[in-house]
Amino acid sequence: MQIAPILAALKKHRMATFLIAMEIALACAVLCNALYLVTERVRLSHVQSGVDEDRLVAITLDGVTDDQAADLAPRLRQRLAQLPGVESVSVANATPFGPQAGEMGFRIDPNDPVFHLQGHFYLGDANFAKTLGLRLVSGRWFTLDDYAHVDGFLPKTSVVLVDADYAAKLWPGQDPLGKVVLSGNQTLRVVGLLARLVRPNPSPFATTNAFLMPTLPGTGLASVYLLRTVPGHAEEVFRRATAAISRDERGVIINAQASGPLVTLRDAYFANTRSMAMMMVGVIAALLLVSALGIVGLASFWVQQRRQQIGIRRAIGATRRDILHYFQLENFLIVGGGIVVGMVLAYVLSAVLMKQYEMPLLPAYYLPYGALILWLLGQLAVLGPARRAAAVPPVVATRNI
Amino acid sequence: MLGYYFFLALRSLRRTRMLTALMVLAIAVGIGASMTTLSVMFLLSGDPLPGKSDKLFYPQLEPSTGATLRHWPMDLMDYASAHDLWAAHRATRQAMVAEASTHVVPTASGQSPFTVATLATTSDFFPMFDVPFKYGGPWTPEDEGRAARQVVLSATLNQRLFGGANSVGQDVVINGAQLRVVGVLDHWRPRPRFYMLAGSRNSGGDTGDFYGPTEDIFLPMATGIDIAQADMQPFTCWSNGNIDFKHMMTQPCAWVGLWVELPTAAARDGFSRFLDDYDAQQRSIGRFPHPKLTRMLSLHEWLAFQQVIPADVKLQTWLAFAFLAICLFNTVGLLLAKFIGRSNEIGVRRALGASRGAIFGQCLVEAGLIGSIGGLFGLLFTVLGVVAIRHQPVAYADLVSVNIPLFLLALAVALGASIVAGIFPAFRASRVAPALQLKVQ
């Protein structure tokens, strides 16, 4: 199929061609960015927490006073561990997908005048790693001597475990083991790297800036109870545990939003992210629909206008397939032109979004996806009108309109 | 003449049903998407206190006592600074604010204790922010001075505890202390909760919760310190030693905000000077080791600084308007196809004496008609969009609604956009040469 005659014909409809190409260009710009936003959100909602979510139940208590805490934590830990279906219980300050509780500024260079880094410090008792199912990639676990009571905000300990990815970011190209983390007046030494530990509230900006500190339950550590259950019993254990607490511990308040099987907490945490992603998918669908409508409309119009020329071409020997291919190729060229402009526009839009919302620049690999989708859409939309064109009988050539 | 064009346009639309339907659908979808996001945008970016917001100011100073690399002061102050600035009574009205979470033990049997969001503040808070009361009123400055065991409840909490009855004079047990109800608020839902925006700027655009309901309990600051000092939510603390949360009053933590009402420019300058003087004095006695860092933003400036409109909402608005632009490009293309397809008819009308202007006008009327029909269907899509937003898990979902101004705006945008989209196609149609078309016939 020759391209030159198609281009010559399009020259007669410069404005209409330009309009449809511009529509495709804008659609390409929005589509690529929207695809990126959806993917980012979906990726966030599938974030690996590094803990055995399907086997965990979190119970968060509100308003535990320091006087209560000293004996509440050990008592409740023991009480919950006795429930059927529970394998182990850990007392902590926070749970993944619950409220953050240990957000602190810190520094890794003692000469740094301010704590300009931010991380979430999980405080957990000796059962924490076992209960959550954390894995160590290097270094060592805490030993019994490491555990200490909370004094103020953090336990009086000198060791810390850190998420391996985050450690690699903090000390690029170096072995993080033995490095120091300074927070408040405490100097903490990294003794081990965790394969993965997500912060309680992961976001695109901060996902695994998480530390774990060895802490004894009691004053300052009595609010969050993590229960490891026998597989498939999380719901049941949660019901039993809340019933037991409501019955035996009159004074404490269960924070309903931050308590439940971890799978449920995770769902609730990402509800907004998912609904935003759904909305974006809606925008993308509407966008493709409208673009397709435009192509169908304009192609139908052109077919109708060129009936006579099509008849003539058919009369002098063009096959139906030739006519069909003509319109398909024409559409391919117009959409292609739109996509070229659209790729530039996509980066303009991305730069605007980046500036306004601190989003990273659109990765280049979204462009071929966007192009492919629009080319396919164009071919689908033009198929109907093109088939109608191919169905024009040669005899039309002999008629005057 | 307009009536005749209208009649012609209707006939023309009926003749090319398919093309018309495509255009109407494109406009309707574009209007629906853009108006839905715009309704959310209007809702969230509106003035939270119309008529008064330009008289309200948020003085700030940098309370930290260590090294600092800050460009602006912290969102909140330490108690000592806030109390000093408040107690001087240099403004028409002034109120300290601090957030806490306290637990309530219901007096009715059978109800278990629960946690509620609490605001510790001072008596000027209520008149300064035009807070509506259903029963009773605020506590008095005298009661505040002696840390009276008094409390103001939100309408929601009053419903929960007392079934909505007038509970003034009743007692509520908060954090183990018995407090007398002196007032119950009427429905009050400032958008956003402008008086406590600490941290909004640093939340990565995830600010939807600032549009949620207000706190349920309002306590005199001194009472709050007595019964809930350890529950106060600090913005941050700075210390090389440990923080004793039981004595927040004296700890190196920022947890108190200050609002002042300054009706005149002179009062503004006066308070600004007072703030600077206080800061200078504190630095001279060595309490603040850093250079001068004070600021006094108006309510509007504070909202803008805190970037309180959720990033998702702004993003949606961008997308929706890019989408509307695409729909319009689409409409221009289709109108062009439609008008050029009628070249014969236009040629005949031109030959019979219609001027170019008349053809232009006729085509614009047709474009406007398509736009209006698209706008009407767009209203339907807007309603669907708003319903969808109301089902989103965001704190402001219950506030989003359709209203007459929004409907009028939707119709106006649809009409205006379609006429703009029609200008070029109508112009092209009006250039059709009469003779040429007749020859082909």
XYZ file of N, CA, C and O in Angstrom, chain B residues 25-136:
448
model
N -22.736 13.041 23.518
C -22.148 12.140 24.499
C -20.768 12.649 24.939
O -20.455 12.681 26.130
N -19.964 13.071 23.946
C -18.621 13.553 24.275
C -18.695 14.759 25.211
O -17.993 14.824 26.226
N -19.577 15.717 24.876
C -19.698 16.912 25.720
C -20.217 16.528 27.107
O -19.719 16.992 28.139
N -21.199 15.634 27.136
C -21.808 15.255 28.414
C -20.778 14.604 29.334
O -20.693 14.950 30.521
N -19.969 13.709 28.770
C -18.970 13.025 29.601
C -17.926 14.029 30.104
O -17.554 14.034 31.279
N -17.491 14.908 29.196
C -16.494 15.920 29.583
C -17.025 16.840 30.663
O -16.336 17.130 31.656
N -18.273 17.294 30.506
C -18.878 18.188 31.498
C -19.058 17.443 32.821
O -18.755 17.971 33.898
N -19.527 16.209 32.733
C -19.749 15.424 33.948
C -18.473 15.291 34.761
O -18.456 15.554 35.968
N -17.382 14.928 34.081
C -16.116 14.720 34.791
C -15.596 16.025 35.371
O -15.206 16.093 36.545
N -15.613 17.092 34.574
C -15.012 18.339 35.058
C -15.860 18.968 36.160
O -15.325 19.512 37.125
N -17.188 18.881 36.044
C -18.034 19.503 37.072
C -17.973 18.725 38.385
O -18.036 19.313 39.457
N -17.849 17.414 38.300
C -17.733 16.623 39.534
C -16.487 17.042 40.309
O -16.555 17.343 41.503
N -15.351 17.093 39.605
C -14.126 17.446 40.318
C -14.179 18.895 40.778
O -13.683 19.231 41.841
N -14.823 19.736 39.951
C -14.903 21.146 40.329
C -15.747 21.313 41.591
O -15.431 22.143 42.445
N -16.797 20.522 41.721
C -17.645 20.653 42.917
C -16.834 20.296 44.159
O -16.958 20.938 45.195
N -15.976 19.283 44.049
C -15.127 18.910 45.184
C -14.115 20.022 45.452
O -13.882 20.428 46.596
N -13.554 20.540 44.365
C -12.546 21.588 44.481
C -13.140 22.829 45.173
O -12.530 23.397 46.078
N -14.340 23.241 44.746
C -15.011 24.402 45.357
C -15.232 24.158 46.835
O -14.981 25.008 47.681
N -15.715 22.950 47.118
C -16.037 22.605 48.497
C -14.807 22.706 49.394
O -14.855 23.241 50.490
N -13.674 22.198 48.883
C -12.493 22.102 49.733
C -11.672 23.387 49.748
O -10.851 23.582 50.628
N -11.871 24.248 48.742
C -11.020 25.434 48.682
C -11.780 26.685 49.114
O -11.258 27.778 49.040
N -13.033 26.506 49.543
C -13.834 27.663 49.931
C -13.295 28.341 51.188
O -12.419 27.825 51.867
N -13.830 29.533 51.467
C -13.452 30.274 52.661
C -14.110 29.595 53.867
O -15.325 29.487 53.925
N -13.318 29.107 54.842
C -13.936 28.401 55.960
C -14.723 29.338 56.893
O -15.551 28.874 57.667
N -14.458 30.620 56.811
C -15.114 31.562 57.719
C -15.412 32.852 56.954
O -14.752 33.866 57.166
N -16.393 32.828 56.048
C -16.607 33.979 55.164
C -16.873 35.253 55.964
O -17.563 35.219 56.969
N -16.299 36.334 55.514
C -16.552 37.627 56.141
C -15.649 37.884 57.328
O -15.564 39.005 57.817
N -14.979 36.850 57.827
C -14.196 37.048 59.026
C -12.745 36.628 58.838
O -11.862 37.009 59.607
N -12.535 35.797 57.800
C -11.224 35.147 57.697
C -10.075 36.129 57.528
O -8.946 35.831 57.898
N -10.345 37.320 56.990
C -9.231 38.257 56.792
C -8.855 38.993 58.075
O -7.914 39.771 58.098
N -9.608 38.739 59.159
C -9.271 39.392 60.433
C -8.537 38.434 61.366
O -8.149 38.802 62.462
N -8.393 37.180 60.929
C -7.799 36.173 61.805
C -6.351 35.893 61.405
O -6.048 35.752 60.234
N -5.503 35.803 62.407
C -4.065 35.627 62.134
C -3.475 34.545 63.022
O -3.998 34.254 64.107
N -2.402 33.964 62.506
C -1.749 32.856 63.190
C -0.297 33.229 63.448
O 0.564 33.006 62.609
N -0.022 33.836 64.615
C 1.369 34.209 64.907
C 2.212 32.972 65.203
O 1.733 32.037 65.839
N 3.443 32.997 64.721
C 4.338 31.850 64.947
C 5.717 32.344 65.340
O 6.159 33.398 64.884
N 6.378 31.569 66.156
C 7.799 31.791 66.382
C 8.461 30.433 66.440
O 7.795 29.413 66.542
N 9.781 30.428 66.318
C 10.486 29.146 66.323
C 10.824 28.789 67.764
O 11.660 29.441 68.396
N 10.138 27.761 68.319
C 10.321 27.485 69.746
C 11.496 26.568 70.065
O 11.830 26.403 71.227
N 12.126 25.968 69.050
C 13.121 24.947 69.369
C 14.363 25.588 69.959
O 14.700 26.732 69.660
N 15.030 24.844 70.802
C 16.175 25.404 71.518
C 17.491 24.803 71.053
O 18.518 25.038 71.644
N 17.434 23.984 69.979
C 18.670 23.420 69.445
C 19.027 24.121 68.153
O 18.447 25.150 67.789
N 20.015 23.561 67.422
C 20.373 24.122 66.126
C 19.190 23.931 65.185
O 18.440 22.974 65.304
N 18.995 24.842 64.271
C 17.884 24.705 63.351
C 18.285 25.151 61.963
O 19.086 26.054 61.790
N 17.765 24.458 60.968
C 18.019 24.837 59.578
C 16.710 25.262 58.924
O 16.542 25.184 57.740
N 15.756 25.682 59.734
C 14.423 25.946 59.207
C 14.351 27.272 58.467
O 15.056 28.216 58.780
N 13.439 27.292 57.470
C 13.181 28.535 56.744
C 11.976 29.253 57.318
O 11.765 30.419 57.095
N 11.137 28.506 57.995
C 9.961 29.105 58.623
C 9.759 28.447 59.981
O 10.262 27.348 60.217
N 8.991 29.106 60.872
C 8.824 28.543 62.221
C 8.012 27.256 62.198
O 7.299 26.989 61.235
N 8.118 26.485 63.255
C 7.322 25.263 63.400
C 5.835 25.587 63.373
O 5.421 26.707 63.663
N 5.035 24.562 63.066
C 3.588 24.751 62.964
C 2.947 25.111 64.302
O 1.906 25.760 64.349
N 3.545 24.648 65.405
C 2.987 24.934 66.731
C 4.102 25.490 67.621
O 5.267 25.511 67.242
N 3.702 25.939 68.834
C 4.680 26.504 69.763
C 4.742 25.662 71.032
O 3.868 24.831 71.278
N 5.758 25.922 71.836
C 5.787 25.335 73.171
C 4.754 26.059 74.031
O 4.294 27.148 73.677
N 4.383 25.459 75.148
C 3.319 26.038 75.958
C 3.703 27.410 76.504
O 2.902 28.349 76.471
N 4.939 27.537 76.961
C 5.348 28.792 77.609
C 5.189 29.972 76.647
O 4.591 30.999 76.997
N 5.690 29.828 75.430
C 5.594 30.925 74.465
C 4.136 31.236 74.153
O 3.718 32.406 74.154
N 3.364 30.188 73.852
C 1.967 30.400 73.486
C 1.223 31.089 74.623
O 0.456 32.027 74.407
N 1.478 30.629 75.853
C 0.770 31.200 76.994
C 1.176 32.656 77.214
O 0.321 33.511 77.461
N 2.473 32.952 77.080
C 2.928 34.338 77.242
C 2.230 35.261 76.228
O 1.733 36.330 76.582
N 2.218 34.828 74.968
C 1.632 35.657 73.911
C 0.121 35.803 74.106
O -0.468 36.839 73.829
N -0.498 34.738 74.611
C -1.941 34.746 74.815
C -2.314 35.622 76.007
O -3.212 36.459 75.936
N -1.560 35.460 77.107
C -1.914 36.124 78.364
C -1.733 37.637 78.278
O -2.322 38.380 79.067
N -0.933 38.118 77.311
C -0.727 39.563 77.192
C -1.979 40.275 76.681
O -2.104 41.490 76.826
N -2.899 39.510 76.086
C -4.160 40.092 75.590
C -3.930 41.316 74.712
O -4.573 42.343 74.901
N -3.028 41.203 73.742
C -2.752 42.323 72.860
C -3.699 42.384 71.669
O -3.677 43.338 70.914
N -4.482 41.327 71.428
C -5.408 41.308 70.290
C -6.836 41.461 70.785
O -7.101 41.341 71.982
N -7.764 41.745 69.867
C -9.168 41.851 70.231
C -9.638 40.555 70.882
O -10.331 40.554 71.895
N -9.268 39.450 70.220
C -9.534 38.136 70.820
C -8.334 37.256 70.563
O -7.631 37.439 69.569
N -8.101 36.292 71.443
C -7.006 35.353 71.231
C -7.353 34.013 71.863
O -8.008 33.969 72.896
N -6.934 32.965 71.167
C -7.233 31.620 71.678
C -6.069 30.691 71.423
O -5.492 30.678 70.336
N -5.726 29.915 72.465
C -4.750 28.841 72.296
C -5.513 27.598 71.865
O -6.670 27.400 72.256
N -4.874 26.769 71.058
C -5.489 25.492 70.681
C -4.459 24.373 70.805
O -3.298 24.555 70.477
N -4.929 23.220 71.309
C -4.068 22.034 71.368
C -4.966 20.825 71.249
O -6.071 20.796 71.791
N -4.489 19.832 70.518
C -5.299 18.634 70.317
C -4.860 17.529 71.263
O -3.672 17.371 71.538
N -5.849 16.752 71.709
C -5.548 15.619 72.569
C -6.547 14.530 72.239
O -7.523 14.756 71.534
N -6.251 13.330 72.756
C -7.258 12.297 72.616
C -7.531 11.804 74.028
O -6.622 11.433 74.760
N -8.796 11.888 74.433
C -9.137 11.550 75.823
C -10.151 10.416 75.820
O -10.731 10.112 74.778
N -10.340 9.796 76.972
C -11.386 8.776 76.996
C -12.534 9.158 77.915
O -12.367 9.779 78.952
N -13.708 8.791 77.418
C -14.946 9.169 78.082
C -15.580 7.912 78.653
O -15.650 6.898 77.972
N -15.996 8.006 79.908
C -16.743 6.895 80.491
C -18.202 7.331 80.568
O -18.546 8.222 81.338
N -19.057 6.729 79.771
C -20.461 7.151 79.767
C -21.101 6.854 81.118
O -20.797 5.828 81.736
N -21.995 7.772 81.559
C -22.652 7.565 82.842
C -23.769 6.541 82.713
O -24.045 5.797 83.638
N -24.390 6.501 81.510
C -25.441 5.512 81.296
C -24.826 4.126 81.379
O -23.762 3.884 80.831
N -25.489 3.229 82.069
C -24.913 1.907 82.236
C -25.004 1.142 80.918
O -25.844 1.412 80.076
N -24.090 0.197 80.756
C -24.128 -0.640 79.560
C -23.244 -0.127 78.449
O -22.845 -0.876 77.583
N -22.928 1.175 78.453
C -22.035 1.692 77.415
C -20.593 1.538 77.881
O -20.274 1.856 79.024
N -19.728 1.091 76.985
C -18.320 0.958 77.381
C -17.584 2.257 77.076
O -18.019 3.051 76.247
N -16.458 2.473 77.774
C -15.723 3.724 77.552
C -15.210 3.823 76.119
O -14.992 2.808 75.464
N -15.024 5.017 75.633
C -14.499 5.198 74.278
C -13.591 6.424 74.225
O -13.591 7.254 75.125
N -12.814 6.485 73.145
C -11.836 7.559 72.983
C -12.425 8.638 72.085
O -13.087 8.327 71.105
N -12.190 9.889 72.418
C -12.686 10.969 71.565
C -11.589 11.993 71.312
O -10.714 12.223 72.150
N -11.671 12.601 70.124
C -10.770 13.698 69.790
C -11.180 14.917 70.602
O -12.358 15.221 70.726
N -10.215 15.584 71.190
C -10.470 16.660 72.133
C -9.656 17.885 71.756
O -8.523 17.756 71.286
N -10.254 19.054 71.939
C -9.506 20.286 71.716
C -9.436 21.054 73.030
O -10.463 21.374 73.622
N -8.215 21.310 73.489
C -8.034 22.176 74.644
C -7.852 23.580 74.092
O -7.007 23.796 73.219
N -8.667 24.519 74.572
C -8.603 25.861 73.991
C -8.974 26.881 75.061
O -9.061 26.545 76.243
N -9.182 28.116 74.653
C -9.564 29.136 75.611
C -10.859 29.800 75.151
O -11.257 29.646 73.996
N -11.498 30.542 76.046
C -12.903 30.925 75.840
C -13.145 31.753 74.584
O -14.223 31.690 74.006
N -12.138 32.528 74.127
C -12.348 33.343 72.936
C -12.548 32.515 71.668
O -13.018 33.021 70.665
N -12.142 31.242 71.716
C -12.239 30.369 70.547
C -13.636 30.436 69.932
O -13.784 30.564 68.717
N -14.658 30.367 70.799
C -16.020 30.222 70.292
C -16.529 31.485 69.592
O -16.969 31.404 68.446
N -16.456 32.674 70.247
C -16.904 33.868 69.515
C -15.985 34.208 68.337
O -16.457 34.686 67.312
N -14.693 33.940 68.465
C -13.752 34.321 67.417
C -14.039 33.560 66.133
O -13.948 34.108 65.043
N -14.415 32.292 66.233
C -14.651 31.475 65.049
C -16.139 31.286 64.766
O -16.506 30.395 64.002
N -16.984 32.135 65.387
C -18.433 32.050 65.151
C -18.976 30.634 65.351
O -19.766 30.140 64.550
N -18.544 29.985 66.418
C -18.989 28.614 66.656
C -20.428 28.637 67.175
O -20.719 29.321 68.151
N -21.348 27.935 66.521
C -22.760 27.992 66.927
C -23.055 27.068 68.114
O -22.577 25.945 68.158
N -23.827 27.570 69.058
C -24.226 26.757 70.215
C -25.685 26.363 70.110
O -26.522 27.163 69.698
N -25.983 25.134 70.479
C -27.369 24.706 70.524
C -27.910 24.948 71.937
O -28.994 25.467 72.128
N -27.151 24.534 72.913
C -27.533 24.758 74.316
C -26.359 25.406 75.039
O -25.201 25.103 74.752
N -26.668 26.241 75.987
C -25.617 26.824 76.831
C -24.679 27.707 76.032
O -25.061 28.311 75.030
